[in-house]
Short mmCIF file of C-alpha atoms and ligand atoms in Angstrom, two decimals:
data_model
loop_
_atom_site.label_atom_id
_atom_site.label_comp_id
_atom_site.label_asym_id
_atom_site.label_seq_id
_atom_site.Cartn_x
_atom_site.Cartn_y
_atom_site.Cartn_z
CA MET H 1 -3.38 -34.39 34.52
CA ALA H 2 -1.08 -36.41 36.81
CA LYS H 3 1.59 -38.41 35.00
CA GLU H 4 1.55 -42.22 34.98
CA PRO H 5 4.14 -43.63 37.43
CA VAL H 6 7.46 -44.78 35.99
CA ARG H 7 8.77 -48.10 37.29
CA VAL H 8 12.42 -47.88 38.35
CA LEU H 9 14.41 -50.99 39.22
CA VAL H 10 17.37 -50.75 41.60
CA THR H 11 19.35 -53.97 41.99
CA GLY H 12 21.57 -54.37 45.04
CA ALA H 13 19.08 -52.09 46.77
CA ALA H 14 20.02 -53.23 50.27
CA GLY H 15 23.63 -52.11 49.74
CA GLN H 16 25.15 -48.75 50.47
CA ILE H 17 24.59 -47.10 47.11
CA GLY H 18 21.06 -48.51 47.04
CA TYR H 19 20.33 -47.00 50.45
CA ALA H 20 21.41 -43.57 49.23
CA LEU H 21 19.78 -43.92 45.81
CA VAL H 22 16.23 -45.07 46.51
CA PRO H 23 15.22 -41.99 48.55
CA MET H 24 16.67 -39.74 45.82
CA ILE H 25 14.49 -41.50 43.23
CA ALA H 26 11.44 -41.34 45.51
CA ARG H 27 12.00 -37.58 46.02
CA GLY H 28 12.01 -36.85 42.28
CA ILE H 29 15.72 -36.15 41.96
CA MET H 30 16.12 -38.67 39.15
CA LEU H 31 13.00 -38.05 37.06
CA GLY H 32 11.70 -34.68 38.19
CA PRO H 33 9.41 -33.31 40.88
CA ASP H 34 6.21 -34.06 38.96
CA GLN H 35 7.01 -37.65 37.98
CA PRO H 36 5.45 -40.36 40.22
CA VAL H 37 7.53 -43.53 40.56
CA ILE H 38 7.12 -47.14 41.60
CA LEU H 39 10.35 -48.55 43.01
CA HIS H 40 11.36 -52.14 42.28
CA MET H 41 14.17 -53.23 44.60
CA LEU H 42 16.11 -56.46 44.08
CA ASP H 43 18.69 -58.06 46.30
CA ILE H 44 19.87 -61.59 47.07
CA PRO H 45 18.34 -63.85 49.78
CA PRO H 46 21.04 -63.17 52.44
CA ALA H 47 20.11 -59.47 52.18
CA ALA H 48 16.33 -60.01 52.18
CA GLU H 49 15.82 -58.81 55.74
CA ALA H 50 17.88 -55.67 55.19
CA LEU H 51 15.96 -55.07 51.96
CA ASN H 52 12.71 -55.29 53.88
CA GLY H 53 14.12 -52.69 56.28
CA VAL H 54 14.72 -50.34 53.35
CA ARG H 55 11.16 -50.97 52.17
CA MET H 56 9.84 -50.08 55.63
CA GLU H 57 11.86 -46.86 55.70
CA LEU H 58 10.55 -45.87 52.27
CA ILE H 59 7.00 -46.26 53.56
CA ASP H 60 7.86 -44.35 56.74
CA ALA H 61 9.31 -41.46 54.74
CA ALA H 62 5.85 -40.91 53.13
CA PHE H 63 7.28 -39.66 49.83
CA PRO H 64 4.40 -38.06 47.88
CA LEU H 65 5.79 -39.21 44.50
CA LEU H 66 6.26 -42.84 45.58
CA LYS H 67 3.26 -44.81 44.33
CA GLY H 68 4.45 -48.30 45.19
CA VAL H 69 7.39 -50.44 46.32
CA VAL H 70 8.30 -53.93 45.17
CA ALA H 71 11.05 -55.42 47.37
CA THR H 72 12.05 -58.88 46.26
CA THR H 73 14.78 -61.46 45.80
CA ASP H 74 13.04 -62.77 42.68
CA VAL H 75 14.68 -61.39 39.56
CA VAL H 76 11.60 -61.89 37.37
CA GLU H 77 9.31 -60.06 39.81
CA ALA H 78 11.91 -57.30 40.09
CA CYS H 79 12.26 -56.80 36.33
CA THR H 80 8.61 -57.04 35.35
CA GLY H 81 7.35 -53.90 33.66
CA VAL H 82 10.32 -51.70 34.58
CA ASN H 83 10.97 -48.61 32.45
CA ILE H 84 14.37 -47.82 33.97
CA ALA H 85 16.84 -50.29 35.44
CA VAL H 86 19.74 -49.15 37.63
CA MET H 87 22.01 -52.14 38.12
CA VAL H 88 23.94 -51.64 41.36
CA GLY H 89 24.09 -55.25 42.55
CA GLY H 90 27.17 -57.27 41.82
CA PHE H 91 29.96 -59.34 43.27
CA PRO H 92 32.73 -57.26 44.85
CA ARG H 93 36.40 -58.20 44.63
CA LYS H 94 37.47 -59.71 47.93
CA GLU H 95 41.00 -60.00 49.26
CA GLY H 96 42.99 -62.73 47.57
CA MET H 97 40.52 -63.19 44.72
CA GLU H 98 41.77 -63.42 41.15
CA ARG H 99 40.39 -60.91 38.65
CA LYS H 100 39.08 -63.77 36.59
CA ASP H 101 37.06 -65.18 39.51
CA VAL H 102 35.39 -61.81 40.17
CA MET H 103 34.72 -61.37 36.46
CA SER H 104 33.23 -64.84 36.25
CA LYS H 105 30.80 -64.15 39.14
CA ASN H 106 29.68 -60.87 37.58
CA VAL H 107 29.35 -62.36 34.12
CA SER H 108 26.97 -64.95 35.48
CA ILE H 109 24.94 -62.33 37.42
CA TYR H 110 24.70 -59.99 34.40
CA LYS H 111 23.88 -62.81 32.03
CA SER H 112 20.88 -63.91 34.07
CA GLN H 113 19.67 -60.40 34.86
CA ALA H 114 19.96 -59.53 31.14
CA SER H 115 17.58 -62.37 30.30
CA ALA H 116 15.09 -61.24 32.95
CA LEU H 117 15.15 -57.67 31.60
CA GLU H 118 14.91 -58.92 28.03
CA ASN H 119 11.83 -60.98 28.83
CA TYR H 120 10.00 -58.93 31.42
CA ALA H 121 11.01 -55.24 31.32
CA ALA H 122 8.83 -52.65 29.56
CA ALA H 123 9.59 -52.01 25.91
CA ASN H 124 12.29 -49.38 25.51
CA CYS H 125 13.59 -49.90 29.07
CA LYS H 126 16.68 -47.77 29.73
CA VAL H 127 19.49 -49.52 31.59
CA LEU H 128 22.31 -47.99 33.65
CA VAL H 129 24.98 -50.34 35.03
CA VAL H 130 26.74 -49.05 38.14
CA ALA H 131 28.27 -52.25 39.56
CA ASN H 132 31.91 -52.87 38.72
CA PRO H 133 33.42 -53.70 36.33
CA ALA H 134 30.67 -51.36 35.10
CA ASN H 135 31.58 -51.12 31.39
CA THR H 136 32.07 -54.84 30.97
CA ASN H 137 29.01 -55.78 33.05
CA ALA H 138 27.02 -53.51 30.70
CA LEU H 139 28.56 -55.24 27.69
CA ILE H 140 27.56 -58.67 29.01
CA LEU H 141 24.07 -57.36 29.71
CA LYS H 142 23.87 -56.10 26.13
CA GLU H 143 25.02 -59.44 24.72
CA PHE H 144 22.39 -61.38 26.65
CA ALA H 145 19.49 -59.00 26.08
CA PRO H 146 19.61 -58.79 22.28
CA SER H 147 16.08 -57.42 21.97
CA ILE H 148 16.91 -54.37 24.11
CA PRO H 149 18.31 -51.78 21.69
CA GLU H 150 22.06 -51.34 22.31
CA LYS H 151 21.55 -47.59 22.69
CA ASN H 152 19.46 -48.35 25.80
CA ILE H 153 22.34 -49.99 27.67
CA THR H 154 24.82 -47.68 29.37
CA CYS H 155 27.22 -47.59 32.29
CA LEU H 156 28.00 -44.96 34.90
CA THR H 157 31.00 -42.67 34.37
CA ARG H 158 29.09 -39.58 35.46
CA LEU H 159 30.62 -39.90 38.92
CA ASP H 160 34.08 -39.50 37.36
CA HIS H 161 32.77 -36.61 35.25
CA ASN H 162 31.38 -34.90 38.35
CA ARG H 163 34.64 -35.53 40.22
CA ALA H 164 36.51 -33.78 37.39
CA LEU H 165 34.13 -30.78 37.57
CA GLY H 166 34.64 -30.72 41.34
CA GLN H 167 38.45 -30.66 41.07
CA ILE H 168 38.40 -27.76 38.58
CA SER H 169 35.92 -25.81 40.69
CA GLU H 170 38.10 -26.25 43.80
CA ARG H 171 41.27 -25.30 41.99
CA LEU H 172 39.80 -22.12 40.47
CA ASN H 173 37.57 -21.34 43.44
CA VAL H 174 34.51 -21.07 41.20
CA GLN H 175 31.04 -22.59 41.48
CA VAL H 176 30.94 -26.15 40.18
CA SER H 177 27.80 -25.22 38.21
CA ASP H 178 29.91 -22.72 36.23
CA VAL H 179 32.29 -25.46 34.99
CA LYS H 180 31.23 -27.63 32.06
CA ASN H 181 32.26 -29.95 29.24
CA VAL H 182 34.97 -32.01 30.88
CA ILE H 183 35.11 -35.50 29.35
CA ILE H 184 35.72 -38.93 30.81
CA TRP H 185 36.99 -41.22 28.08
CA GLY H 186 37.00 -45.00 28.43
CA ASN H 187 36.71 -47.30 31.38
CA HIS H 188 35.30 -46.57 34.82
CA SER H 189 38.63 -47.63 36.30
CA SER H 190 41.96 -46.00 37.03
CA SER H 191 42.79 -46.17 33.30
CA GLN H 192 40.03 -43.64 32.47
CA TYR H 193 41.13 -40.39 30.86
CA PRO H 194 39.65 -37.23 32.38
CA ASP H 195 40.10 -34.61 29.65
CA VAL H 196 39.76 -30.83 30.19
CA ASN H 197 40.86 -29.73 26.71
CA HIS H 198 37.33 -28.62 25.77
CA ALA H 199 36.11 -27.65 29.24
CA THR H 200 35.08 -24.09 30.02
CA VAL H 201 34.18 -21.91 32.99
CA LYS H 202 31.52 -19.24 33.03
CA THR H 203 33.13 -15.93 34.11
CA PRO H 204 31.84 -12.34 34.21
CA ALA H 205 33.82 -11.86 30.95
CA GLY H 206 32.11 -14.83 29.24
CA GLU H 207 33.06 -18.50 28.90
CA LYS H 208 36.80 -19.16 29.19
CA PRO H 209 38.75 -22.36 28.54
CA VAL H 210 39.76 -24.20 31.71
CA ARG H 211 43.38 -24.38 30.46
CA GLU H 212 43.55 -20.59 30.06
CA LEU H 213 42.25 -20.03 33.59
CA VAL H 214 44.22 -22.73 35.39
CA LYS H 215 47.50 -21.78 33.66
CA ASP H 216 49.17 -24.96 34.90
CA ASP H 217 49.40 -27.62 32.20
CA ALA H 218 51.68 -29.74 34.36
CA TRP H 219 48.86 -30.10 36.90
CA LEU H 220 46.13 -30.54 34.29
CA ASN H 221 48.14 -33.25 32.50
CA GLY H 222 49.34 -34.88 35.73
CA GLY H 223 47.97 -34.35 39.24
CA PHE H 224 44.45 -33.49 38.09
CA ILE H 225 44.18 -36.69 36.04
CA THR H 226 45.53 -38.97 38.76
CA THR H 227 43.35 -37.34 41.43
CA VAL H 228 40.21 -38.07 39.40
CA GLN H 229 41.42 -41.56 38.47
CA GLN H 230 42.23 -42.39 42.10
CA ARG H 231 39.35 -40.59 43.80
CA GLY H 232 37.45 -43.82 44.47
CA ALA H 233 40.46 -45.24 46.32
CA ALA H 234 40.88 -41.99 48.30
CA ILE H 235 37.25 -42.21 49.45
CA ILE H 236 37.71 -45.84 50.53
CA LYS H 237 40.83 -44.86 52.48
CA ALA H 238 39.00 -42.04 54.25
CA ARG H 239 35.62 -43.66 54.82
CA LYS H 240 36.66 -47.31 54.98
CA LEU H 241 33.75 -47.75 52.59
CA SER H 242 33.44 -46.97 48.92
CA SER H 243 31.71 -43.85 47.61
CA ALA H 244 27.96 -44.13 47.95
CA LEU H 245 26.20 -40.78 48.13
CA SER H 246 28.18 -39.35 45.21
CA ALA H 247 27.63 -42.53 43.19
CA ALA H 248 23.88 -42.43 43.89
CA SER H 249 23.68 -38.73 43.03
CA SER H 250 25.60 -39.26 39.78
CA ALA H 251 23.33 -42.16 38.82
CA CYS H 252 20.39 -39.73 39.19
CA ASP H 253 22.24 -37.16 37.06
CA HIS H 254 22.91 -39.79 34.38
CA ILE H 255 19.29 -40.91 34.07
CA ARG H 256 17.83 -37.40 34.47
CA ASP H 257 19.93 -35.98 31.63
CA TRP H 258 19.29 -39.03 29.45
CA VAL H 259 15.52 -38.83 29.90
CA LEU H 260 15.00 -35.08 30.21
CA GLY H 261 17.90 -33.84 28.07
CA THR H 262 21.23 -32.04 28.55
CA PRO H 263 21.21 -28.22 28.67
CA GLU H 264 21.99 -26.47 25.38
CA GLY H 265 25.76 -26.23 24.85
CA THR H 266 26.57 -28.78 27.56
CA TRP H 267 27.65 -32.37 27.27
CA VAL H 268 28.06 -35.09 29.88
CA SER H 269 30.01 -38.37 29.99
CA MET H 270 28.23 -41.71 29.61
CA GLY H 271 29.53 -45.22 29.05
CA VAL H 272 27.84 -46.24 25.78
CA TYR H 273 28.24 -48.83 23.06
CA SER H 274 31.04 -47.65 20.80
CA ASP H 275 30.25 -47.19 17.12
CA GLY H 276 33.91 -46.51 16.31
CA SER H 277 33.69 -42.74 16.92
CA TYR H 278 37.10 -41.18 17.67
CA ASN H 279 38.70 -44.43 16.46
CA VAL H 280 37.64 -46.21 19.64
CA PRO H 281 37.15 -49.88 18.74
CA ALA H 282 33.50 -50.61 18.00
CA GLY H 283 31.87 -53.13 20.29
CA LEU H 284 33.16 -51.83 23.63
CA ILE H 285 31.13 -49.96 26.22
CA TYR H 286 33.34 -46.87 26.38
CA SER H 287 32.74 -43.49 28.02
CA PHE H 288 32.25 -40.66 25.54
CA PRO H 289 31.01 -37.07 25.67
CA VAL H 290 27.31 -37.15 24.81
CA THR H 291 24.38 -34.78 24.50
CA CYS H 292 20.86 -36.02 25.17
CA SER H 293 17.54 -34.96 23.72
CA GLY H 294 14.13 -36.66 23.46
CA GLY H 295 15.36 -39.59 25.57
CA GLU H 296 18.29 -40.40 23.25
CA TRP H 297 22.03 -39.80 23.65
CA LYS H 298 24.35 -38.81 20.83
CA ILE H 299 28.14 -38.85 20.90
CA VAL H 300 29.58 -35.34 20.47
CA GLN H 301 31.50 -35.49 17.19
CA GLY H 302 34.45 -33.62 15.74
CA LEU H 303 36.37 -32.61 18.85
CA PRO H 304 40.08 -32.21 18.08
CA ILE H 305 42.18 -34.81 19.89
CA ASP H 306 45.82 -34.03 20.70
CA GLU H 307 48.61 -36.58 20.90
CA LEU H 308 48.58 -36.97 24.69
CA SER H 309 44.82 -37.49 24.67
CA ARG H 310 45.06 -40.03 21.87
CA LYS H 311 47.52 -42.13 23.85
CA LYS H 312 45.39 -42.03 26.98
CA MET H 313 42.19 -42.82 25.06
CA ASP H 314 43.89 -45.82 23.43
CA LEU H 315 45.28 -47.08 26.73
CA THR H 316 41.88 -47.23 28.39
CA ALA H 317 40.40 -48.83 25.24
CA GLU H 318 43.08 -51.52 25.46
CA GLU H 319 42.13 -52.24 29.05
CA LEU H 320 38.48 -52.56 28.03
CA SER H 321 39.38 -54.93 25.19
CA GLU H 322 41.29 -57.08 27.69
CA GLU H 323 38.33 -57.03 30.10
CA LYS H 324 36.04 -58.01 27.25
CA ALA H 325 38.28 -60.95 26.36
CA LEU H 326 38.41 -62.02 30.01
CA ALA H 327 34.60 -61.77 30.29
CA TYR H 328 34.14 -63.86 27.14
CA SER H 329 36.60 -66.46 28.44
CA CYS H 330 34.34 -66.78 31.50
CA LEU H 331 31.42 -67.63 29.23
CA SER H 332 33.05 -70.59 27.60
N1 NAD N 1 30.31 -46.86 38.36
C1 NAD N 1 30.58 -46.15 39.45
O1 NAD N 1 30.82 -44.94 39.38
C2 NAD N 1 30.61 -46.79 40.82
C3 NAD N 1 30.86 -46.01 41.96
C4 NAD N 1 30.85 -46.60 43.22
C5 NAD N 1 30.61 -47.97 43.33
N2 NAD N 1 30.41 -48.71 42.21
C6 NAD N 1 30.11 -50.15 42.29
O2 NAD N 1 28.73 -50.28 42.65
C7 NAD N 1 28.53 -51.56 43.25
C8 NAD N 1 27.73 -51.42 44.52
O3 NAD N 1 28.44 -50.71 45.49
P1 NAD N 1 27.93 -50.65 47.00
O4 NAD N 1 28.90 -49.81 47.73
O5 NAD N 1 26.48 -50.30 47.06
O6 NAD N 1 28.13 -52.18 47.43
P2 NAD N 1 27.40 -52.99 48.58
O7 NAD N 1 28.21 -54.23 48.78
O8 NAD N 1 27.09 -52.11 49.75
O9 NAD N 1 25.99 -53.38 47.92
C9 NAD N 1 25.87 -54.28 46.86
C10 NAD N 1 24.54 -54.98 47.01
O10 NAD N 1 24.36 -55.83 45.88
C11 NAD N 1 23.75 -57.02 46.33
N3 NAD N 1 23.91 -58.07 45.35
C12 NAD N 1 24.96 -58.94 45.16
N4 NAD N 1 24.69 -59.79 44.16
C13 NAD N 1 23.47 -59.46 43.69
C14 NAD N 1 22.65 -59.98 42.68
N5 NAD N 1 23.04 -61.03 41.95
N6 NAD N 1 21.45 -59.41 42.45
C15 NAD N 1 21.04 -58.37 43.20
N7 NAD N 1 21.77 -57.83 44.19
C16 NAD N 1 22.96 -58.36 44.43
C17 NAD N 1 24.43 -57.28 47.67
O11 NAD N 1 23.67 -58.18 48.47
C18 NAD N 1 24.46 -55.87 48.26
O12 NAD N 1 23.28 -55.57 48.98
C19 NAD N 1 29.93 -52.14 43.43
O13 NAD N 1 30.19 -53.02 42.36
C20 NAD N 1 30.83 -50.93 43.34
O14 NAD N 1 32.14 -51.28 42.94
C21 NAD N 1 30.39 -48.14 40.97
#
């Protein structure tokens, strides 16, 4: 029997990530090739015409899995009945703007969208925040949607995770699908810590640690980390626009693994509400290694943490605590 359609909200759908993301969802890349979807697309009034253009293109693409499109500037209409919410819309930092001003704009957006999700989304709606500052926007959303379980509110660090896999695959000249179990710890910002201490590569002689194969700790502890941390800036420099197709693809990876499960023996990175694991302060949305099964994520426990990693994990936690304080100061 055909499955019931899943309603997927994409906010900021007229923007560049939205434009790359909605066809991926409609093609089954996010939820699988047998899962019909109804797309809910939200943007703001100045983008209404562009949003309507995206709606027209979705119809013209005649996606067999796409069972309906809601394109609206009304947040309540957008959020009603959604099972999955991908929050891409936000206020970007413009030249000359103070951090506090950008934070304040995003706090007010995420506060009101949290209430709409709280009141109108389907029970057990899963939320992925993509818009920056992604971790802190997700935290605000969590605060203002108290009836949505905190485990259902996450932010995107899968793009950073995939970037780390990509760097290792290039360096070793191996297939990216043979590299696994890198970790992104912390914030989706340049303070994040991409960690390869537990990562492995599938070789004809079995799984081997990345460190053993790369044989260059100076690079793994230096250039590799900064390349992943700064990759977003490198894309902007090259494209004059921020990453969009890779962000959209990673958002699909994040939701797909969350809903359908991670492969046995593999973990992924997700920004989730910290419970104090690995001595990360509780109450931050922090990126951890997680496995997923039955629609639930679980932080991978018990990984040994060396001194260098500890320092880097604490540094990014400190930045998140500062962001949290700044966000709260915008509320008062
Ligand atoms: N977490 C990640 O890995 C990651 C990666 C890349 C980009 N990003 C972030 O994703 C966001 C979107 O990037 P983009 O390149 O698509 O930007 P964009 O400017 O092309 O699109 C953003 C869209 O959001 C809309 N918008 C603004 N306020 C809104 C609101 N209140 N409600 C609904 N829509 C609203 C805008 O009108 C625009 O159409 C940015 O914040 C960017 O920094 C995150």
